[in-house]
C-alpha atoms as an extended CHARMM CRD file, in Angstrom:
* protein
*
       125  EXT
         1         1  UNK       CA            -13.1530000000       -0.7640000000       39.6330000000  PROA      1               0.0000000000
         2         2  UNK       CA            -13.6120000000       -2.4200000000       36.0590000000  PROA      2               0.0000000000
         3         3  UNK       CA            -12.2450000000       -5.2600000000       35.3210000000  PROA      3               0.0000000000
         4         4  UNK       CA             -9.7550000000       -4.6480000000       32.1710000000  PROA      4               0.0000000000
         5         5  UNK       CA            -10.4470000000       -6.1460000000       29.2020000000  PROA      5               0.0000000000
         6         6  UNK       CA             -7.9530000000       -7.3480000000       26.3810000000  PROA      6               0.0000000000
         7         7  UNK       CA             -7.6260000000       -4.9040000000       23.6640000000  PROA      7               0.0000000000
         8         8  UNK       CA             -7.3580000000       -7.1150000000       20.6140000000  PROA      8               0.0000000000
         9         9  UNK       CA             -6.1950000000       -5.1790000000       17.1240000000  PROA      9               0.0000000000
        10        10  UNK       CA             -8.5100000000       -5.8840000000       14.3940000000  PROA      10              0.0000000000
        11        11  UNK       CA             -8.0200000000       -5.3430000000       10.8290000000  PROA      11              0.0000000000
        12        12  UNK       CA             -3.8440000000       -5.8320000000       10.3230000000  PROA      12              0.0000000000
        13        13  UNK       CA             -3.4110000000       -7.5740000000        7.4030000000  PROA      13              0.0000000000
        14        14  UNK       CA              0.3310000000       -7.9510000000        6.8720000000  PROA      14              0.0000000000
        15        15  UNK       CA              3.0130000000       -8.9060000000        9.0480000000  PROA      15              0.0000000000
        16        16  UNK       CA              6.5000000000      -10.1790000000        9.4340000000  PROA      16              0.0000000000
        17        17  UNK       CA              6.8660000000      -13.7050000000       11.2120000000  PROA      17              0.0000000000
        18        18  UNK       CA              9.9890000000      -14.4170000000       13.1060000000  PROA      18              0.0000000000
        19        19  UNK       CA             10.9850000000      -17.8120000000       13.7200000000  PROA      19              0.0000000000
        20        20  UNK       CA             13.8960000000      -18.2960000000       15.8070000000  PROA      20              0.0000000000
        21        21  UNK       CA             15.1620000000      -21.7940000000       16.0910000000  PROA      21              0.0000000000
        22        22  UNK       CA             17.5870000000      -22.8050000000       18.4280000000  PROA      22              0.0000000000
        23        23  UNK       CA             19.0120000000      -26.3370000000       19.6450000000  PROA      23              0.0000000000
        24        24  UNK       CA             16.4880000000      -26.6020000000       22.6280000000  PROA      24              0.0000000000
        25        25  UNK       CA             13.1580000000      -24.6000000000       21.5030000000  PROA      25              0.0000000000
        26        26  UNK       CA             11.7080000000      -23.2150000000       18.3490000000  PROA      26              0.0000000000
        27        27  UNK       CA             10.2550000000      -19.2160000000       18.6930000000  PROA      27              0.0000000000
        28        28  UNK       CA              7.5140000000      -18.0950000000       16.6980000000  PROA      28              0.0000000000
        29        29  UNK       CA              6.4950000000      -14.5810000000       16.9510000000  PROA      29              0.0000000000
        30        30  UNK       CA              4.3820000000      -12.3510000000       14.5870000000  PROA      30              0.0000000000
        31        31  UNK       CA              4.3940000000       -8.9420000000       14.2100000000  PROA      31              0.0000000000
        32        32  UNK       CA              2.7390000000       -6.0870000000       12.0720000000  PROA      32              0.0000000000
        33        33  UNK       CA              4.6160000000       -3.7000000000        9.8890000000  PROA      33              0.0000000000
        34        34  UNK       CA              5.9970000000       -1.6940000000       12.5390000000  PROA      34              0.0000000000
        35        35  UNK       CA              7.1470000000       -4.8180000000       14.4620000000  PROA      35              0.0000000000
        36        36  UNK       CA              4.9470000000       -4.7870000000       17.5950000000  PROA      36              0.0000000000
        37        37  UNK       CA              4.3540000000       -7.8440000000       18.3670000000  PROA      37              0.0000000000
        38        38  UNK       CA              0.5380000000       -9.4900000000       17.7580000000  PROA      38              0.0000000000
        39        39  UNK       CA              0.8220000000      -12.7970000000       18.7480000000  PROA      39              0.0000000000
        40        40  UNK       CA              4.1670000000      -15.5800000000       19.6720000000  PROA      40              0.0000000000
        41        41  UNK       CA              4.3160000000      -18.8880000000       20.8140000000  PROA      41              0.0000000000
        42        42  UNK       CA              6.8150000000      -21.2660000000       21.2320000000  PROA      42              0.0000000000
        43        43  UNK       CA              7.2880000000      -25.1150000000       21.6760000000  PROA      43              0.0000000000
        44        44  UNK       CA              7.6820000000      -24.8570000000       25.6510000000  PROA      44              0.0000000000
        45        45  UNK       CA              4.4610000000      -22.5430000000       25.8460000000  PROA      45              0.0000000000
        46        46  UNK       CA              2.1170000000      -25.3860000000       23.8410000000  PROA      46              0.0000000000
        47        47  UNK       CA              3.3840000000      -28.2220000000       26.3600000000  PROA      47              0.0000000000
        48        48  UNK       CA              6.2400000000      -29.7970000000       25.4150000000  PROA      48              0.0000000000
        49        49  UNK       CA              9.2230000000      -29.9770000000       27.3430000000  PROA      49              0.0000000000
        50        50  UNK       CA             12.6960000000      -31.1750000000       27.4640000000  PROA      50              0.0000000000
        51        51  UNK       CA             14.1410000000      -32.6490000000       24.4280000000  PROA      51              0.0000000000
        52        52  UNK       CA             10.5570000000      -32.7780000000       22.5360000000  PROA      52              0.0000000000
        53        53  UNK       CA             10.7530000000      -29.0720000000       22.5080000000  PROA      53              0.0000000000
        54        54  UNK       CA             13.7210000000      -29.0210000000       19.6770000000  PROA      54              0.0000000000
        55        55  UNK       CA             11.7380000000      -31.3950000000       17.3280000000  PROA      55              0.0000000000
        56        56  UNK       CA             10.1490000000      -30.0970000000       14.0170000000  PROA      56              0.0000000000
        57        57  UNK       CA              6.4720000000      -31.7780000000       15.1060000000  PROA      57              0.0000000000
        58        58  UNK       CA              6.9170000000      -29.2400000000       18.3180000000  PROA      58              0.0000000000
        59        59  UNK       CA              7.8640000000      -26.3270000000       15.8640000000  PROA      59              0.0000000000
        60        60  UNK       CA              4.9530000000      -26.7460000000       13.4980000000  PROA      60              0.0000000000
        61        61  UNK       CA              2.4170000000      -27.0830000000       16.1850000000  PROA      61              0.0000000000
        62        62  UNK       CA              3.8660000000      -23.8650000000       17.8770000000  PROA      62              0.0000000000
        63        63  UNK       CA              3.5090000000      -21.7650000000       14.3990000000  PROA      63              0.0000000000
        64        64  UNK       CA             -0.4760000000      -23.5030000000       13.8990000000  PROA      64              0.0000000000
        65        65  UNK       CA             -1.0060000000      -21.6930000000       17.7790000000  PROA      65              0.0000000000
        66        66  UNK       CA              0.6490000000      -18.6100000000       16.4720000000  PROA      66              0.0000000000
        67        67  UNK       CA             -1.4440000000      -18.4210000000       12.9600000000  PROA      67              0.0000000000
        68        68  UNK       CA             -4.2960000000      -19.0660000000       14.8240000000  PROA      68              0.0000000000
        69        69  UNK       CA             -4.0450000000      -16.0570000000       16.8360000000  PROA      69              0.0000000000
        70        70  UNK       CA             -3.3560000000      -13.3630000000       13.8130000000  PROA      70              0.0000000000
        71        71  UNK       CA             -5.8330000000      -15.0230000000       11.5270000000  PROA      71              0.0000000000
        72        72  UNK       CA             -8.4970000000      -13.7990000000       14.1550000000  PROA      72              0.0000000000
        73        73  UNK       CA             -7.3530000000      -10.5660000000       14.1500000000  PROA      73              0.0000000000
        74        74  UNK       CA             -7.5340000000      -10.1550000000       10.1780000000  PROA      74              0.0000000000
        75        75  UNK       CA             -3.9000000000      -11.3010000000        9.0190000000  PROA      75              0.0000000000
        76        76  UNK       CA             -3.8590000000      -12.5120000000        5.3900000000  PROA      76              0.0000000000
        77        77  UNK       CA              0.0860000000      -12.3210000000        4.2480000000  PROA      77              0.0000000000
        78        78  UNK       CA              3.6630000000      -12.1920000000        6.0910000000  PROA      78              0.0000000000
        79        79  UNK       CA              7.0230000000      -12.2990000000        5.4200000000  PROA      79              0.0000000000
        80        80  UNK       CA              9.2400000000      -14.5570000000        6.9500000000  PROA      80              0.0000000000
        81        81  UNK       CA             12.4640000000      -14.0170000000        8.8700000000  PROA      81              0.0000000000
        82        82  UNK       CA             14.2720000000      -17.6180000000       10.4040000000  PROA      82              0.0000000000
        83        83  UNK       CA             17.0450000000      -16.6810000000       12.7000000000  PROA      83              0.0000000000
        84        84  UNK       CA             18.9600000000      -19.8050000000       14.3460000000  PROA      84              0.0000000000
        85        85  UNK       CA             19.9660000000      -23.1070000000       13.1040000000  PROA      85              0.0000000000
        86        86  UNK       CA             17.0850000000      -25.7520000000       14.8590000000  PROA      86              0.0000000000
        87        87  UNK       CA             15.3420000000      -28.4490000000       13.9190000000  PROA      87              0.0000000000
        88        88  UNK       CA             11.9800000000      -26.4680000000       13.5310000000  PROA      88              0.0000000000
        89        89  UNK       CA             13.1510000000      -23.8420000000       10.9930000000  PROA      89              0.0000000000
        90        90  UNK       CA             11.8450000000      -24.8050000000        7.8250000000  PROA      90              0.0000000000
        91        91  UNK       CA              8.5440000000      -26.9930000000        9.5610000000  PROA      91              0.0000000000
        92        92  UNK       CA              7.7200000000      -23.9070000000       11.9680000000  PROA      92              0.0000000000
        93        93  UNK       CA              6.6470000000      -21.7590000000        8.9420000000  PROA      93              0.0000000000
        94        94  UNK       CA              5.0160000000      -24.2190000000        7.5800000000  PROA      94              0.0000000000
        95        95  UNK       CA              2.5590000000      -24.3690000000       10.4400000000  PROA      95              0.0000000000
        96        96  UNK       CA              1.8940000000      -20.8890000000        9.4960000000  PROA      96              0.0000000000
        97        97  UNK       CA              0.7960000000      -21.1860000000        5.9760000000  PROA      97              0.0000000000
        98        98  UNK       CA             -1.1990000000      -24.0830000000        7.3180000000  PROA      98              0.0000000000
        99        99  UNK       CA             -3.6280000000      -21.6740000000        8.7370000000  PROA      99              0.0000000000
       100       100  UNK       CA             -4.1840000000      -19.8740000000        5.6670000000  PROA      100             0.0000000000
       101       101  UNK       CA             -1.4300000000      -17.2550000000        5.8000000000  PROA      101             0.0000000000
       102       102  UNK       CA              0.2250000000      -16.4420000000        2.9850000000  PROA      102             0.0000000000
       103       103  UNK       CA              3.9530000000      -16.1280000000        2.7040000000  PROA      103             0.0000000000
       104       104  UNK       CA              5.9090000000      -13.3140000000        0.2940000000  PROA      104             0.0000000000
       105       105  UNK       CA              9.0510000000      -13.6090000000        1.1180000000  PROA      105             0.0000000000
       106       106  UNK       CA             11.4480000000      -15.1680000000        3.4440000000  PROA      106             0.0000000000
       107       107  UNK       CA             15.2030000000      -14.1740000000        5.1880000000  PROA      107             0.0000000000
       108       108  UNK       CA             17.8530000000      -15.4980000000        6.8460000000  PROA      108             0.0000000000
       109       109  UNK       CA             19.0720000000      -13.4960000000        9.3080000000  PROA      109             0.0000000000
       110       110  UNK       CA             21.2080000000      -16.4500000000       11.5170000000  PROA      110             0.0000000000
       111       111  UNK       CA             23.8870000000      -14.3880000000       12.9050000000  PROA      111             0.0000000000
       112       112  UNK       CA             26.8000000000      -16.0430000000       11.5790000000  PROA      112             0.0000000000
       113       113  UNK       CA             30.9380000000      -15.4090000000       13.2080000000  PROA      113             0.0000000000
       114       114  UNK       CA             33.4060000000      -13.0230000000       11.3070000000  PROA      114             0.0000000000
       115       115  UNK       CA             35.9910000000      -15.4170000000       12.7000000000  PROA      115             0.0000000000
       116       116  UNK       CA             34.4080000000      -14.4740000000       16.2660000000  PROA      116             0.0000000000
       117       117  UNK       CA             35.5590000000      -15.0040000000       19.5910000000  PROA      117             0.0000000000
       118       118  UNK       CA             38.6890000000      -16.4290000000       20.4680000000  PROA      118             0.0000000000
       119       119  UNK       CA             38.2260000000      -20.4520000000       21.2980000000  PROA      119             0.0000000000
       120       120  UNK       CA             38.4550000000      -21.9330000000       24.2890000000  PROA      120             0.0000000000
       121       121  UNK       CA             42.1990000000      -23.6470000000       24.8840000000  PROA      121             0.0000000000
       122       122  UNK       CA             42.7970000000      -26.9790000000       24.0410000000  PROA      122             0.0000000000
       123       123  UNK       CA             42.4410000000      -29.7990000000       26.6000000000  PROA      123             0.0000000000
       124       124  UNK       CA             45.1250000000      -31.6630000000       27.7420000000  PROA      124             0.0000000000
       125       125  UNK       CA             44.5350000000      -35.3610000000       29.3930000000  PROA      125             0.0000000000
């Protein structure tokens, strides 16, 4: 029996990057038009752990990893779409255009509460 090989996907030249940032880890994830996913990376996957994951150095060296990837497999331009309200928002994009990529557009999407769920009650000591 062969051994299976990676199928890499050449040639894909625009994307969509989504960076989601939370309080404990950045996400960085690139897709192609249709959204499958190409290549993601986050700050836990690159070696960082604990409370070093949530910093903005952690962030940018998690979207260099990630624009690594696509740039090998032909990626020139992406737009950008930050959900969450982390540290490594604005720097994990910023690792991406550091490889090369180009950026057209960017969008929030943080999912933000309609007046939401009802709170917790108040504590009494």
């Amino acid at each position: 029996m062969a051994k299976k090989t990676k199928k890499v996907r050449k040639n894909v030249v625009r994307g969509i990057l989504y960076v989601k940032a939370t309080q404990n880890n950045t996400l960085v994830t690139i897709t192609d038009t249709n959204g499958e996913t190409l290549a993601w990376d986050s700050a836990g996957t690159i070696g960082f752990k604990g409370a070093r994951k949530a910093t903005p150095f952690a962030a940018t060296r998690a979207g260099e990893q990630c624009g690594q990837k696509v740039r090998k497999m032909g990626m020139s331009e992406v737009e950008v779409r930050i959900k969450g309200t982390g540290a490594g928002r604005e720097s994990a994009v910023q690792g991406v255009v550091s490889t090369g990529i180009r950026v057209t557009a960017i969008e929030d999407h943080t999912p933000v509460p309609h007046n939401g769920c009802r709170p917790r009650k108040k504590r009494r000591v």
